[in-house]
Amino acid sequence: MPEERPRRRQARGERRMAEILDAAAGVFAEAGFERATTNAIAAAAGISPGSLYQFFPNKPALAQALADRFVTEMDTAHRTAFEGADFAALPLDELLDRVVDPILAFNVDNPGFKALFARPDMPRDLAAAAQPIQGALLGRIERLLAARAPGTPEPERARNARVLVQVFQGLVPLVVAAPEEERPALTVEVKRVLGGYLRTIEGR
Amino acid sequence: MPEERPRRRQARGERRMAEILDAAAGVFAEAGFERATTNAIAAAAGISPGSLYQFFPNKPALAQALADRFVTEMDTAHRTAFEGADFAALPLDELLDRVVDPILAFNVDNPGFKALFARPDMPRDLAAAAQPIQGALLGRIERLLAARAPGTPEPERARNARVLVQVFQGLVPLVVAAPEEERPALTVEVKRVLGGYLRTIEGR
Amino acid sequence: MPEERPRRRQARGERRMAEILDAAAGVFAEAGFERATTNAIAAAAGISPGSLYQFFPNKPALAQALADRFVTEMDTAHRTAFEGADFAALPLDELLDRVVDPILAFNVDNPGFKALFARPDMPRDLAAAAQPIQGALLGRIERLLAARAPGTPEPERARNARVLVQVFQGLVPLVVAAPEEERPALTVEVKRVLGGYLRTIEGR
Amino acid sequence: MPEERPRRRQARGERRMAEILDAAAGVFAEAGFERATTNAIAAAAGISPGSLYQFFPNKPALAQALADRFVTEMDTAHRTAFEGADFAALPLDELLDRVVDPILAFNVDNPGFKALFARPDMPRDLAAAAQPIQGALLGRIERLLAARAPGTPEPERARNARVLVQVFQGLVPLVVAAPEEERPALTVEVKRVLGGYLRTIEGR
DNA sequence: CATGAATGAGGGTTCATTCAT
DNA sequence: GATGAATGAACCCTCATTCAT
């Protein structure tokens, strides 16, 4: 089957790249961009330094690819969280459940994500990779606010959205770092914070 | 006057150390711990690399000293914010004004602080330098909560305190990074977030 | 026919080796010995790096084989130039025509030759591959001088031969690098130089 | 004497640079550009690798500086050889003595020169450093030919000059590589070659 | 005490060579 | 025999730290 060959080979390459990215995520998260050595990443991926460079041309590119992968996954998580419901009509508590739970779950399942982007020692343009989703998230929140608090003037709405995102992202590490059994309670608190703020917005 | 000599010398040394720390704050904030070179710090401080090592035995120690200085200053700011009022009796809005404003002001005035501690590429034990104030702050908040919401059981109160601190610290960068004219409005939002959450706590 | 197999295989192998050497000649000439990568040579030859090592055990051996091939061809060219005439009796101009033209023609047709040997970044022992023909050429010139200037004492004759060879080889690149239309005129000059020197030798 | 400090320091730096260049000349000549390691050069210069980079930003720059130094020295040698005599009137033999001897002497005293420029594995733009003197030399020869053989038409004169330079440069390595005691005899031969050719030019 | 040249270990990257398929 | 992914030694260069002046 001559068709199989390239596919299988490419599949192997893809798997390798994924393995390397997994290893890189760990090492970067552990040591930071600068202190992470490409040799350490290669070792963590169970390959030789030379092999690493067959997949990524250099260290920043590796970090970039990692960022891109995270961004894609995160975006998917966001999309899922914000899809398929009439957010204007939903009771506040239900809304929070629908949105907060999946995003929090994603972050718990991908602890490397925050660990990586919280590291501003990365090349600035790399951190910029996160901006698209950040922007998309902000847009979603703004639309949500427009639906639920239509009376709010535009500049204030934008500010509200930024505050909401910032608060949520500030709380994510707390939940992620917490021991398993603490997380449900903390999740409740997250929703209380967001809910408390949203109520002041909607109640204007 | 044999007494004078050492004192003057020490005074000069203290000044030098302060200058070096100022320079280091800038360079670290600009470049991150790893990318900041000791030579760059020495140059920024207007001294030679060799002289730098007369005051600090190595790069981590320099960062540590910087962290310590920040911590001390931050603690002072906190102390001021939490002193001299009966927090149990104060209306919520007034309470928030009294506590939030000075701490926010300190952070705006010392942008290096967050810039430094937001850089987890620093040796982990270094970031730990912040833990004392963190702990002190938590203690203060807990006491405040105990006074204002005495009904809350202990483990939940601790959780509430941690959430409050985390939310606040998550919002600090937003305020610090905002242009001057945006800050008052953002400060209001910060208080709304904290107030909203506190109300749900007090209102139990 | 069990006899056929190996022969055909060998023939194929020879062709492959020749193809590889062709590719190597190009890459070496272009990039020099060190900067030429075996992978580039394999690619230029249209084979995989692994296959290359089926024919040549390592990079120097490849260069060596290339040198050997060049040397053989060069020797053939020399042999042709120096065969079938009574060099003792020939008028000087005719002698120069008979000797210079074919060797120059060979060099023009095989620009890789000089390009390769003019690169002393090659392992020294490799350049030594050229020494046999060099020696043969010297011998031929010495015999020629012995015939045409029998009075010259031996050590001087050897010196004369070396000078002649060196002068000629020094001029070859000039001719090879010159645009097509300049070559005839330059060839005339080459002969004038050699002729001028030879005349002083013969005229002693 | 505050004036002394910078001067002495600069002087020391200049000496260091010269020492490094000397070491580099040896290592480059021995191993070629690619195979020469910066660590080997540093070791040959009796310094650490790091120190080398305080004087030259990278390996090509080191080679470039070396080339520039050689070019300057060579140009001086040429200038001396071609100065202070009426070349139009001089008998041919005397002319050759005046020009050939000093340039040959320079090359014998600076064996690294040829060894370096004969290595086309150097970055091409680096070898280009030699072109200015090459051009200057050609100009000098052309002027000399114009004076001594005014009848020659321009394009031919340029060709004659190129041939002369090429012949001479082709013979230089022979003289440089020869054992001390052989050099006088070889020098005579060089002059005979050049003289023989010049005679055919002047005698037109 | 200050200086700044010197040190050298260590990191990113390349490429000749090998080997499982 | 062919393939091309994998290997790992070695190279260029940086920068924290030292030390002679």
PDB file of C-alpha atoms in Angstrom, chain A residues 163-164 167 192-194 196-197 200, chain B residues 96 164 167 171 188-198:
ATOM      1  CA  VAL A 163     -12.004  42.951  34.890  1.00  0.00           C
ATOM      2  CA  LEU A 164     -13.968  39.720  34.658  1.00  0.00           C
ATOM      3  CA  VAL A 167     -10.310  38.146  37.991  1.00  0.00           C
ATOM      4  CA  ARG A 192     -19.305  33.675  43.952  1.00  0.00           C
ATOM      5  CA  VAL A 193     -16.693  36.267  43.039  1.00  0.00           C
ATOM      6  CA  LEU A 194     -17.748  36.431  39.437  1.00  0.00           C
ATOM      7  CA  GLY A 196     -21.065  39.029  42.912  1.00  0.00           C
ATOM      8  CA  TYR A 197     -19.464  41.289  40.345  1.00  0.00           C
ATOM      9  CA  THR A 200     -23.578  44.637  40.422  1.00  0.00           C
TER      10      THR A 200
ATOM     11  CA  LEU B  96     -12.684  49.101  50.884  1.00  0.00           C
ATOM     12  CA  LEU B 164      -9.796  37.785  48.343  1.00  0.00           C
ATOM     13  CA  VAL B 167      -8.482  38.351  43.347  1.00  0.00           C
ATOM     14  CA  LEU B 171      -6.298  42.831  39.505  1.00  0.00           C
ATOM     15  CA  VAL B 188     -13.830  51.511  41.404  1.00  0.00           C
ATOM     16  CA  GLU B 189     -14.181  48.172  39.625  1.00  0.00           C
ATOM     17  CA  VAL B 190     -11.681  46.548  41.928  1.00  0.00           C
ATOM     18  CA  LYS B 191     -13.731  47.646  44.857  1.00  0.00           C
ATOM     19  CA  ARG B 192     -16.917  46.421  43.212  1.00  0.00           C
ATOM     20  CA  VAL B 193     -15.402  42.994  42.727  1.00  0.00           C
ATOM     21  CA  LEU B 194     -14.153  42.758  46.278  1.00  0.00           C
ATOM     22  CA  GLY B 195     -17.296  44.335  47.621  1.00  0.00           C
ATOM     23  CA  GLY B 196     -19.529  41.978  45.698  1.00  0.00           C
ATOM     24  CA  TYR B 197     -17.682  39.007  47.090  1.00  0.00           C
ATOM     25  CA  LEU B 198     -17.511  40.376  50.597  1.00  0.00           C
TER      26      LEU B 198
END
